[in-house]
Amino acid sequence: MEDIEDLLAGGAGGAPPGFRLPLNAVGVNPKRNTSKRSISKQDEVTDSNRDSLAPPSMKIPGTQTIYIKTFGCSHNQSDSEYMAGQLTAFGYGLTEVPEDADLWLINTCTVKSPSQSAMSTLITRGRSGKKPLVIAGCVPQGSRDLKELEGVSVVGVQQIDRVVEIVEETLKGHEVRLLNRKTLPALDLPKVRRNNFIEILPINVGCLGACTYCKTKHARGHLGSYTVESLVERVRTVISEGVKEIWLSSEDTGAYGRDIGVNLPILLNAIVKELPSDQSTMLRIGMTNPPFILEHLKEIAAVLRHPCVYTFLHVPVQSGSDAVLRAMNREYTSGEFRTVVDTLTELVPGMQIATDIICGFPGETDEDFSQTVGLIKDYKFAQVHISQFYPRPGTPAAKMKKVQSKIVKQRSRELTCVFEAFAPYTGMEGKEERIWITEIATDGVHLVGHTKGYIQVLVSGPESMLGTSAIARITSVGRWSVFGEVIETLSSTNVVTQVREEKKPPCTSDVSTCDTCNCSAQSCGEGKSVEACNISGDMTRQDDTTQGKSNKEEEEKRQVVSHWGFVDKALVCGVFVSSLTILVLMISIASRVLLRQ
């Protein structure tokens, strides 16, 4: 079915019952049941048992259960979270069990052939299970006429805000296509995060590059950036919702804003101003290609040094050979990539850089490959994503002369062996590191935390520690992560309490409560009552007025005493002498009476 913008309906025309999309906004291909059969007595269904015998598709609209499967990058994951949020807000349920779902929503990736093959396998599985299918993501957007997409509904990468309507129509048995690019989806759509503590924030879609091997450009298109104001507002919102990590996501973070007259440093500086000063929420900057950050290295280094920003950056190099980089149309040299790494490593303490390598790109010689190996050996990156070249249909590289498959595999194995021989975390044992804990490890036993350099630290502890920060002592190191033990938990509440306590005045003996001074209840019990703490710095205006009146009365009393004259003092002395004389006379009389007896 072609990507059309008119509603195709037979008969009298018009939209199917319940169809709420504008008639010029979506293509729908209603499916009709052409088979006819007679209804026998055995086929009759009474009103009383009709509901119990209804198939899943006959559920009340908006109450069906949806299974969402996501392939690809963090941007795709964010899109899936937005689609899940809209569906649940409308009333649909979500399940992680495919067999329990009434419809499958598959969010696809077109970067590599294996991910697209996995999509095809899942589509076949869904069809054999008679599941209504909606295919989203980069595959349908970049390959509209793909055979696997025949007979299923599709939604483009910039139409995710219409997912509810597409799901509704698909459940009715219609085939829907919505692929035309319009405006960027709003950032304040309902969202169901896969991890409640991590917000994946897309800052732009598309890119400015034209890499000869890349299929994603066909799907995500040219650069389109969100405004600084909308992104800052989103950051404020997610922090208020309890998010502890914000991942900036993009096809090329470094290119941000060049289409709207701003740049990445402007955005980063605006965002870090919104991050809590207690470091309870951390920022992770997304993948960036070298060309667009070369002119901003010092500004980006300054942001990476910020206490609330992970000192980690993903900068794909793809090859250490300038000849291969030219064939890829990467628009930088290996020397410029080295400049990026050297500058950030020099300016940012503890800087960690991850990179990507494509082995066996068309035309890659042994010398080209050796330059790539040399680059990786020079820097001993802790993280290198190594992949073999996969020709993607419709890209210039797909038409280039390919390197023999066995050579590609051999180079991939060789580079992997070089990389895995590194021991990047040697020397961390015994050190104490602050970590931010946000996930449960795949082993189901450990919790996953990350250091300021985004080094993965596996610790033991209850799930209640998720979303907290802690001090961990590193006990052992592995190739991909380190192990540690938590020695102190630094939840945001504790940090705030500590800050408040540092500002409280010390205890004195002339105060009235222990709530807002630098005394704990325990210390107040040790030699001081709860009433023996100074709260002068936190008194209300009414308390100040009351205390002022009391002090004034005492001062007036002291002034009255200090102003007594000579007569007043003589009278007091006279009263004292008279009282003493009376007492002596009474004693004398009492003595005489006793003597007479």
Coordinates of C-alpha atoms in Angstrom, one line a residue:
M1 CA 0.0 0.0 0.0
E2 CA 1.4 3.5 -0.9
D3 CA 1.8 6.2 1.7
I4 CA -1.4 8.2 1.0
E5 CA -3.0 11.1 2.9
D6 CA -6.6 10.4 2.1
L7 CA -9.0 8.1 3.9
L8 CA -9.9 5.2 1.6
A9 CA -13.3 3.9 2.5
G10 CA -15.7 2.0 0.3
G11 CA -19.5 2.3 -0.1
A12 CA -21.0 5.5 1.0
G13 CA -17.5 6.9 1.9
G14 CA -16.5 8.6 5.1
A15 CA -14.7 7.4 8.1
P16 CA -15.3 4.1 9.8
P17 CA -17.3 4.4 13.1
G18 CA -15.2 5.9 15.9
F19 CA -12.5 7.2 13.5
R20 CA -11.2 10.4 14.9
L21 CA -8.3 11.4 12.7
P22 CA -8.7 14.3 10.2
L23 CA -9.7 12.8 6.8
N24 CA -6.6 14.2 5.1
A25 CA -4.1 13.0 7.8
V26 CA -3.9 9.2 7.5
G27 CA -4.1 6.4 5.0
V28 CA -6.5 3.6 6.0
N29 CA -7.1 0.4 4.1
P30 CA -10.3 -1.2 5.6
K31 CA -10.2 -4.9 5.6
R32 CA -13.4 -6.7 4.7
N33 CA -14.4 -10.3 5.4
T34 CA -15.5 -11.6 2.0
S35 CA -16.2 -15.1 3.1
K36 CA -19.8 -16.0 3.7
R37 CA -21.2 -18.8 5.9
S38 CA -24.6 -19.8 7.0
I39 CA -25.5 -19.6 10.7
S40 CA -26.7 -22.9 12.1
K41 CA -28.2 -23.5 15.4
Q42 CA -24.8 -24.4 16.8
D43 CA -23.5 -21.1 15.6
E44 CA -26.2 -19.0 17.4
V45 CA -24.9 -16.9 20.3
T46 CA -27.3 -15.6 22.8
D47 CA -27.0 -12.1 24.4
S48 CA -26.2 -13.7 27.7
N49 CA -23.1 -15.5 26.5
R50 CA -22.0 -13.3 23.7
D51 CA -19.4 -11.4 25.8
S52 CA -17.9 -14.5 27.2
L53 CA -17.3 -16.0 23.8
A54 CA -16.0 -12.8 22.2
P55 CA -12.4 -12.8 20.8
P56 CA -9.8 -10.4 22.2
S57 CA -10.5 -8.0 19.3
M58 CA -14.1 -7.6 20.6
K59 CA -13.0 -6.0 23.9
I60 CA -14.2 -2.6 24.8
P61 CA -12.2 -0.1 22.7
G62 CA -9.4 1.4 24.6
T63 CA -9.0 -1.4 27.1
Q64 CA -6.9 -3.9 25.1
T65 CA -3.4 -4.9 26.0
I66 CA -0.4 -3.8 24.0
Y67 CA 3.0 -5.5 23.7
I68 CA 5.8 -3.1 22.8
K69 CA 9.2 -4.3 21.5
T70 CA 12.0 -1.8 20.9
F71 CA 15.1 -2.2 18.8
G72 CA 18.0 0.3 18.4
C73 CA 19.3 3.4 20.1
S74 CA 18.2 5.4 23.2
H75 CA 16.2 7.8 20.9
N76 CA 14.1 4.8 19.8
Q77 CA 13.7 3.8 23.5
S78 CA 12.4 7.3 24.2
D79 CA 10.0 7.1 21.3
S80 CA 8.6 3.8 22.7
E81 CA 8.2 5.4 26.2
Y82 CA 6.2 8.3 24.7
M83 CA 4.0 5.9 22.7
A84 CA 3.5 3.7 25.9
G85 CA 2.5 6.8 27.8
Q86 CA -0.1 7.9 25.3
L87 CA -1.6 4.4 25.1
T88 CA -1.8 4.0 28.9
A89 CA -3.3 7.5 29.3
F90 CA -6.0 6.5 26.8
G91 CA -6.8 3.3 28.8
Y92 CA -4.8 0.6 27.1
G93 CA -2.8 -1.9 29.2
L94 CA 0.8 -2.9 28.6
T95 CA 2.4 -6.3 28.9
E96 CA 5.8 -7.8 28.5
V97 CA 4.4 -11.2 27.5
P98 CA 3.7 -11.2 23.8
E99 CA 1.2 -14.0 23.9
D100 CA -1.0 -12.0 26.3
A101 CA -1.3 -8.9 24.1
D102 CA -4.1 -8.0 21.8
L103 CA -1.7 -6.0 19.5
W104 CA 2.0 -5.8 19.0
L105 CA 3.8 -2.5 18.5
I106 CA 7.3 -3.0 17.1
N107 CA 9.7 0.0 17.2
T108 CA 12.4 -0.8 14.7
C109 CA 16.0 0.1 13.9
T110 CA 17.7 0.4 10.5
V111 CA 21.3 0.9 11.5
K112 CA 22.4 -2.7 11.0
S113 CA 21.1 -5.7 9.1
P114 CA 20.8 -7.9 12.2
S115 CA 18.3 -5.6 13.9
Q116 CA 16.2 -5.4 10.8
S117 CA 16.3 -9.2 10.5
A118 CA 15.1 -9.5 14.1
M119 CA 12.2 -7.2 13.2
S120 CA 11.3 -9.4 10.3
T121 CA 11.4 -12.5 12.5
L122 CA 9.1 -10.9 15.0
I123 CA 6.7 -9.8 12.4
T124 CA 6.5 -13.3 11.0
R125 CA 5.9 -14.6 14.5
G126 CA 3.1 -12.1 15.1
R127 CA 1.4 -12.9 11.9
S128 CA 1.4 -16.6 12.6
G129 CA -0.1 -15.8 16.0
K130 CA -2.8 -13.7 14.3
K131 CA -1.7 -10.6 16.3
P132 CA -2.6 -7.1 14.8
L133 CA 0.7 -5.4 14.2
V134 CA 1.9 -1.7 14.2
I135 CA 5.4 -1.2 13.0
A136 CA 7.1 2.1 14.1
G137 CA 10.6 3.5 13.9
C138 CA 13.3 3.9 11.3
V139 CA 12.6 0.9 9.1
P140 CA 9.2 1.9 7.8
Q141 CA 10.2 5.5 7.7
G142 CA 13.3 4.8 5.6
S143 CA 12.1 1.8 3.6
R144 CA 8.4 2.3 2.9
D145 CA 8.1 -0.4 0.3
L146 CA 9.7 -3.2 2.3
K147 CA 7.9 -6.5 1.6
E148 CA 7.7 -7.3 5.3
L149 CA 5.6 -4.2 5.9
E150 CA 2.8 -5.3 3.5
G151 CA -0.5 -5.8 5.3
V152 CA 0.5 -4.1 8.6
S153 CA 0.1 -0.6 10.0
V154 CA 3.1 1.7 10.1
V155 CA 3.8 4.9 11.9
G156 CA 6.8 7.2 11.2
V157 CA 9.4 8.6 13.6
Q158 CA 7.8 12.0 13.8
Q159 CA 4.2 10.8 14.1
I160 CA 4.5 9.0 17.4
D161 CA 2.0 11.5 18.9
R162 CA -0.7 9.8 16.7
V163 CA -0.1 6.3 18.0
V164 CA -3.4 5.9 19.9
E165 CA -5.4 6.6 16.8
I166 CA -3.3 4.2 14.7
V167 CA -3.7 1.4 17.3
E168 CA -7.4 2.0 17.5
E169 CA -7.8 1.6 13.7
T170 CA -5.5 -1.4 13.6
L171 CA -7.6 -3.2 16.3
K172 CA -10.7 -2.6 14.1
G173 CA -9.0 -4.5 11.3
H174 CA -7.8 -1.5 9.3
E175 CA -4.3 -1.1 7.8
V176 CA -3.0 2.4 8.6
R177 CA 0.0 4.3 7.3
L178 CA 1.2 7.5 8.7
L179 CA 4.7 8.5 7.6
N180 CA 4.7 12.1 6.3
R181 CA 6.9 14.3 8.4
K182 CA 5.3 17.3 10.1
T183 CA 6.4 19.1 13.2
L184 CA 8.5 17.6 16.0
P185 CA 6.4 15.6 18.6
A186 CA 5.9 17.6 21.7
L187 CA 8.2 16.8 24.7
D188 CA 5.4 17.0 27.2
L189 CA 3.4 14.0 25.9
P190 CA 2.5 11.3 28.5
K191 CA 5.4 9.0 29.0
V192 CA 5.9 5.6 30.6
R193 CA 9.7 5.2 31.4
R194 CA 11.2 1.8 31.2
N195 CA 13.3 3.0 34.2
N196 CA 11.6 5.4 36.4
F197 CA 14.8 7.1 37.4
I198 CA 16.1 7.7 33.8
E199 CA 14.7 10.3 31.4
I200 CA 15.9 9.9 27.8
L201 CA 15.5 13.4 26.4
P202 CA 15.7 13.8 22.6
I203 CA 17.2 17.2 21.9
N204 CA 16.9 17.0 18.1
V205 CA 16.1 14.6 15.3
G206 CA 18.2 13.9 12.2
C207 CA 21.7 15.2 11.5
L208 CA 23.8 17.4 9.1
G209 CA 25.9 14.5 7.9
A210 CA 25.7 12.4 4.8
C211 CA 27.7 9.2 5.7
T212 CA 27.8 6.8 2.8
Y213 CA 26.9 3.8 4.9
C214 CA 24.1 5.3 7.0
K215 CA 20.5 4.4 6.6
T216 CA 19.3 6.3 9.6
K217 CA 19.5 9.6 7.6
H218 CA 16.8 8.2 5.3
A219 CA 14.6 7.8 8.3
R220 CA 15.3 10.6 10.7
G221 CA 16.1 13.1 8.0
H222 CA 17.7 16.5 8.2
L223 CA 18.5 18.2 11.5
G224 CA 15.6 19.4 13.5
S225 CA 16.3 20.8 16.9
Y226 CA 14.0 21.5 19.9
T227 CA 14.2 24.9 21.4
V228 CA 16.4 25.6 24.4
E229 CA 13.3 26.8 26.3
S230 CA 11.3 23.6 25.7
L231 CA 14.2 21.3 26.7
V232 CA 14.9 23.3 29.9
E233 CA 11.2 23.1 30.8
R234 CA 11.3 19.4 30.2
V235 CA 14.3 19.1 32.5
R236 CA 12.4 20.9 35.3
T237 CA 9.5 18.6 34.9
V238 CA 11.4 15.3 35.0
I239 CA 13.4 16.5 38.0
S240 CA 10.1 17.2 39.9
E241 CA 9.0 13.7 38.9
G242 CA 12.0 12.1 40.7
V243 CA 14.2 11.4 37.8
K244 CA 17.9 10.8 38.8
E245 CA 19.6 10.6 35.4
I246 CA 18.9 12.6 32.3
W247 CA 20.3 11.2 29.0
L248 CA 20.5 13.7 26.2
S249 CA 19.7 11.7 23.0
S250 CA 20.3 12.6 19.4
E251 CA 21.7 11.2 16.1
D252 CA 24.4 13.8 16.6
T253 CA 24.4 15.8 19.8
G254 CA 27.2 18.1 18.6
A255 CA 25.1 19.4 15.7
Y256 CA 22.3 20.5 18.1
G257 CA 20.9 24.0 17.4
R258 CA 22.6 24.8 14.2
D259 CA 19.3 24.9 12.4
I260 CA 17.7 27.4 14.9
G261 CA 20.7 29.7 15.6
V262 CA 22.0 28.2 18.9
N263 CA 24.6 25.6 19.7
L264 CA 25.3 22.7 22.1
P265 CA 27.2 24.7 24.8
I266 CA 24.3 27.2 25.1
L267 CA 21.9 24.3 25.7
L268 CA 24.2 22.5 28.2
N269 CA 24.8 25.6 30.3
A270 CA 21.0 26.3 30.4
I271 CA 20.3 22.7 31.5
V272 CA 23.0 22.5 34.3
K273 CA 21.5 25.6 35.9
E274 CA 18.4 23.5 36.6
L275 CA 20.1 20.5 38.1
P276 CA 19.9 20.1 41.9
S277 CA 23.0 21.4 43.8
D278 CA 23.1 18.2 45.9
Q279 CA 24.0 16.2 42.8
S280 CA 20.9 14.0 43.2
T281 CA 20.2 14.2 39.5
M282 CA 23.0 13.7 36.9
L283 CA 23.2 14.6 33.3
R284 CA 24.7 12.3 30.6
I285 CA 25.6 14.0 27.3
G286 CA 24.7 11.8 24.2
M287 CA 26.7 10.6 21.2
T288 CA 28.4 13.3 19.2
N289 CA 30.5 13.1 16.0
P290 CA 33.8 15.0 16.0
P291 CA 33.1 17.7 13.3
F292 CA 30.6 19.8 15.3
I293 CA 32.3 19.8 18.7
L294 CA 35.8 20.7 17.6
E295 CA 35.1 24.4 17.8
H296 CA 33.4 24.1 21.3
L297 CA 35.8 21.7 23.1
K298 CA 36.7 24.1 25.9
E299 CA 33.1 25.0 26.5
I300 CA 32.0 21.4 26.5
A301 CA 35.0 20.5 28.8
A302 CA 33.7 23.1 31.3
V303 CA 30.3 21.5 31.3
L304 CA 31.8 18.0 31.8
R305 CA 33.6 19.3 34.9
H306 CA 30.3 20.3 36.4
P307 CA 29.5 18.2 39.5
C308 CA 26.2 17.2 38.1
V309 CA 27.5 16.0 34.7
Y310 CA 29.0 12.6 34.0
T311 CA 32.6 13.0 32.7
F312 CA 31.7 10.6 29.8
L313 CA 31.3 11.1 26.1
H314 CA 30.6 8.8 23.2
V315 CA 32.5 10.0 20.2
P316 CA 32.5 7.5 17.2
V317 CA 35.6 7.4 15.1
Q318 CA 34.6 4.5 12.9
S319 CA 38.2 4.1 11.4
G320 CA 41.7 5.2 12.1
S321 CA 42.4 5.6 8.4
D322 CA 41.8 9.0 6.7
A323 CA 41.3 7.2 3.4
V324 CA 38.5 5.1 4.9
L325 CA 37.0 8.2 6.6
R326 CA 36.9 10.0 3.3
A327 CA 35.1 7.0 1.7
M328 CA 32.6 7.1 4.6
N329 CA 32.2 10.9 4.1
R330 CA 32.7 11.4 7.8
E331 CA 33.9 15.0 7.4
Y332 CA 36.9 14.7 9.8
T333 CA 40.3 13.1 10.0
S334 CA 41.8 10.7 12.5
G335 CA 44.0 13.6 13.7
E336 CA 40.9 15.7 14.5
F337 CA 39.4 12.8 16.4
R338 CA 42.7 12.6 18.4
T339 CA 42.4 16.4 19.1
V340 CA 39.0 15.8 20.6
V341 CA 40.2 13.0 22.8
D342 CA 43.4 14.7 23.8
T343 CA 41.7 18.0 24.7
L344 CA 38.9 16.5 26.7
T345 CA 41.3 14.2 28.6
E346 CA 43.6 17.1 29.4
L347 CA 40.8 19.5 30.5
V348 CA 38.5 17.1 32.3
P349 CA 39.8 15.0 35.3
G350 CA 38.7 11.4 35.0
M351 CA 37.4 11.8 31.5
Q352 CA 36.0 8.6 29.9
I353 CA 35.5 8.3 26.2
A354 CA 33.7 5.5 24.3
T355 CA 34.0 5.1 20.5
D356 CA 32.8 3.0 17.6
I357 CA 34.7 1.1 14.9
I358 CA 33.4 -0.4 11.6
C359 CA 35.6 -3.3 10.4
G360 CA 35.8 -4.1 6.7
F361 CA 34.3 -1.0 5.1
P362 CA 34.5 -1.2 1.3
G363 CA 38.0 -0.5 0.1
E364 CA 39.7 -0.9 3.5
T365 CA 43.2 -2.2 3.1
D366 CA 45.4 -4.0 5.5
E367 CA 47.3 -0.7 6.1
D368 CA 44.0 1.1 6.8
F369 CA 43.0 -1.6 9.3
S370 CA 46.4 -1.4 11.0
Q371 CA 46.0 2.3 11.5
T372 CA 42.7 1.6 13.2
V373 CA 44.3 -0.9 15.5
G374 CA 47.1 1.6 16.3
L375 CA 44.5 4.2 17.2
I376 CA 42.7 1.9 19.6
K377 CA 46.0 0.8 21.2
D378 CA 47.2 4.4 21.7
Y379 CA 44.2 5.3 23.8
K380 CA 43.1 2.0 25.3
F381 CA 39.5 3.0 25.4
A382 CA 37.5 1.3 28.1
Q383 CA 34.5 1.0 25.7
V384 CA 34.7 0.3 22.0
H385 CA 31.7 -0.8 20.0
I386 CA 33.1 -3.0 17.2
S387 CA 30.9 -4.0 14.3
Q388 CA 31.4 -5.5 10.9
F389 CA 30.3 -3.5 7.8
Y390 CA 26.7 -4.3 6.7
P391 CA 25.6 -2.8 3.4
R392 CA 22.3 -1.0 3.9
P393 CA 20.0 -0.9 0.9
G394 CA 19.8 2.5 -0.8
T395 CA 23.1 3.8 0.6
P396 CA 26.1 4.7 -1.6
A397 CA 28.3 2.3 0.3
A398 CA 26.0 -0.6 -0.7
K399 CA 27.3 -0.1 -4.3
M400 CA 31.0 0.0 -3.4
K401 CA 33.3 -3.0 -3.9
K402 CA 33.1 -5.1 -0.7
V403 CA 35.9 -6.6 1.3
Q404 CA 35.8 -10.4 1.4
S405 CA 33.6 -11.6 4.2
K406 CA 36.2 -13.8 5.8
I407 CA 38.6 -10.9 5.9
V408 CA 36.0 -8.7 7.5
K409 CA 35.3 -11.3 10.2
Q410 CA 39.1 -11.9 10.8
R411 CA 39.6 -8.1 11.3
S412 CA 36.7 -7.9 13.7
R413 CA 38.1 -10.8 15.8
E414 CA 41.6 -9.3 15.8
L415 CA 40.4 -5.9 16.9
T416 CA 38.2 -7.4 19.5
C417 CA 41.1 -9.4 21.0
V418 CA 43.2 -6.2 21.1
F419 CA 40.4 -4.3 22.9
E420 CA 39.5 -7.0 25.4
A421 CA 43.2 -7.3 26.4
F422 CA 43.0 -3.8 28.0
A423 CA 42.5 -3.5 31.8
P424 CA 41.1 0.0 32.1
Y425 CA 40.0 -0.2 35.7
T426 CA 43.2 -1.5 37.2
G427 CA 44.2 0.5 40.3
M428 CA 40.6 1.3 41.4
E429 CA 40.6 -1.4 44.1
G430 CA 40.3 0.1 47.6
K431 CA 39.3 3.5 46.3
E432 CA 36.1 5.2 47.5
E433 CA 33.8 6.5 44.8
R434 CA 30.5 8.3 44.8
I435 CA 28.1 6.4 42.7
W436 CA 24.5 7.0 41.4
I437 CA 22.4 3.8 41.6
T438 CA 19.6 3.5 39.0
E439 CA 19.3 -0.1 37.8
I440 CA 19.1 -3.7 38.7
A441 CA 21.9 -5.8 37.1
T442 CA 21.0 -8.4 34.6
D443 CA 22.1 -11.1 37.1
G444 CA 19.2 -10.0 39.2
V445 CA 21.5 -9.9 42.3
H446 CA 23.4 -6.7 42.1
L447 CA 22.4 -3.1 41.7
V448 CA 24.1 -0.9 39.1
G449 CA 25.6 2.3 39.9
H450 CA 27.9 4.7 38.0
T451 CA 30.8 6.8 39.0
K452 CA 31.3 10.4 37.9
G453 CA 33.2 8.9 34.9
Y454 CA 30.2 6.6 34.2
I455 CA 32.2 3.5 35.2
Q456 CA 29.7 0.8 36.0
V457 CA 29.9 -0.3 39.7
L458 CA 28.0 -3.4 40.8
V459 CA 26.9 -3.4 44.5
S460 CA 24.7 -5.5 46.7
G461 CA 21.8 -3.9 48.4
P462 CA 18.0 -3.7 48.6
E463 CA 16.0 -2.3 45.8
S464 CA 15.1 0.6 48.0
M465 CA 18.5 2.0 47.2
L466 CA 17.5 2.6 43.6
G467 CA 17.4 6.3 42.9
T468 CA 19.9 7.1 45.6
S469 CA 23.6 8.2 45.6
A470 CA 26.1 6.4 47.7
I471 CA 29.8 6.2 48.6
A472 CA 31.1 2.8 47.6
R473 CA 34.5 1.2 48.2
I474 CA 35.8 -0.7 45.2
T475 CA 36.5 -4.3 46.2
S476 CA 37.5 -5.8 42.8
V477 CA 37.7 -4.9 39.2
G478 CA 36.6 -6.8 36.0
R479 CA 37.0 -6.1 32.3
W480 CA 33.6 -4.4 31.8
S481 CA 32.8 -3.2 35.3
V482 CA 33.9 -3.0 38.9
F483 CA 32.5 -4.4 42.1
G484 CA 32.0 -2.4 45.3
E485 CA 30.4 -2.3 48.7
V486 CA 28.3 0.6 49.9
I487 CA 29.7 2.3 52.9
E488 CA 27.4 5.3 53.1
T489 CA 24.1 6.1 51.4
L490 CA 23.6 9.7 50.3
S491 CA 20.0 10.1 49.5
S492 CA 18.9 13.6 48.4
T493 CA 16.9 13.9 51.7
N494 CA 20.0 13.2 53.8
V495 CA 22.1 15.7 51.7
V496 CA 19.5 18.4 52.2
T497 CA 19.3 17.6 55.9
Q498 CA 23.1 17.9 56.2
V499 CA 23.1 21.2 54.4
R500 CA 20.4 22.5 56.7
E501 CA 22.2 21.3 59.8
E502 CA 25.4 23.1 58.8
K503 CA 23.4 26.3 58.8
K504 CA 21.8 25.9 62.2
P505 CA 23.2 27.8 65.3
P506 CA 24.7 25.9 68.3
C507 CA 22.7 25.0 71.3
T508 CA 22.4 27.5 74.3
S509 CA 20.5 27.4 77.5
D510 CA 18.0 30.1 76.9
V511 CA 15.8 28.8 74.1
S512 CA 12.5 27.0 73.7
T513 CA 12.7 24.1 71.2
C514 CA 14.9 21.6 69.5
D515 CA 13.3 21.4 66.1
T516 CA 15.3 23.9 64.1
C517 CA 18.7 24.2 65.8
N518 CA 21.9 22.2 65.6
C519 CA 20.8 19.7 68.3
S520 CA 19.4 16.3 67.7
A521 CA 16.8 14.9 70.1
Q522 CA 19.6 12.7 71.5
S523 CA 21.9 15.5 72.2
C524 CA 19.1 17.5 73.8
G525 CA 18.6 14.6 76.1
E526 CA 22.2 14.6 77.2
G527 CA 22.3 17.3 79.8
K528 CA 19.7 19.5 78.1
S529 CA 16.0 19.4 77.8
V530 CA 14.2 19.7 74.5
E531 CA 13.6 23.3 75.5
A532 CA 17.3 24.1 75.7
C533 CA 18.2 24.9 72.0
N534 CA 18.7 28.2 70.3
I535 CA 16.3 28.8 67.5
S536 CA 16.9 32.6 67.2
G537 CA 17.8 32.3 63.5
D538 CA 14.5 30.5 62.6
M539 CA 12.0 32.3 64.8
T540 CA 8.8 33.7 63.2
R541 CA 8.0 37.3 63.4
Q542 CA 5.5 36.6 66.1
D543 CA 8.1 34.8 68.2
D544 CA 10.5 37.7 67.7
T545 CA 7.8 40.1 68.9
T546 CA 7.0 38.0 72.0
Q547 CA 10.7 37.6 72.9
G548 CA 11.1 41.4 72.4
K549 CA 8.3 42.1 74.8
S550 CA 9.7 39.8 77.5
N551 CA 13.2 41.4 77.2
K552 CA 11.6 44.8 77.4
E553 CA 9.8 43.9 80.7
E554 CA 12.9 42.6 82.3
E555 CA 14.8 45.7 81.3
E556 CA 12.1 47.9 82.8
K557 CA 12.3 46.0 86.0
R558 CA 16.1 46.5 86.1
Q559 CA 15.6 50.2 85.4
V560 CA 13.1 50.5 88.3
V561 CA 15.6 49.0 90.7
S562 CA 18.4 51.1 89.5
H563 CA 16.3 54.3 90.0
W564 CA 15.5 53.9 93.8
G565 CA 16.4 57.0 95.8
F566 CA 17.8 57.6 99.4
V567 CA 14.4 57.8 101.0
D568 CA 13.3 54.5 99.4
K569 CA 16.4 52.8 100.7
A570 CA 16.0 54.4 104.2
L571 CA 12.4 53.1 104.4
V572 CA 13.5 49.6 103.5
C573 CA 16.2 49.7 106.2
G574 CA 13.6 51.1 108.8
V575 CA 11.2 48.2 108.0
F576 CA 14.1 45.8 108.5
V577 CA 15.2 47.3 111.8
S578 CA 11.6 47.5 113.1
S579 CA 11.0 43.8 112.3
L580 CA 14.2 42.8 114.0
T581 CA 13.3 44.9 117.2
I582 CA 9.9 43.2 117.4
L583 CA 11.5 39.8 117.1
V584 CA 13.9 40.6 120.0
L585 CA 11.1 41.9 122.2
M586 CA 9.0 38.8 121.6
I587 CA 12.0 36.6 122.5
S588 CA 12.5 38.7 125.7
I589 CA 8.9 38.4 126.9
A590 CA 8.8 34.7 126.2
S591 CA 11.9 34.3 128.4
R592 CA 10.5 36.2 131.4
V593 CA 7.3 34.1 131.3
L594 CA 9.3 30.9 131.4
L595 CA 11.4 32.1 134.4
R596 CA 8.4 33.1 136.5
Q597 CA 7.0 29.6 136.0

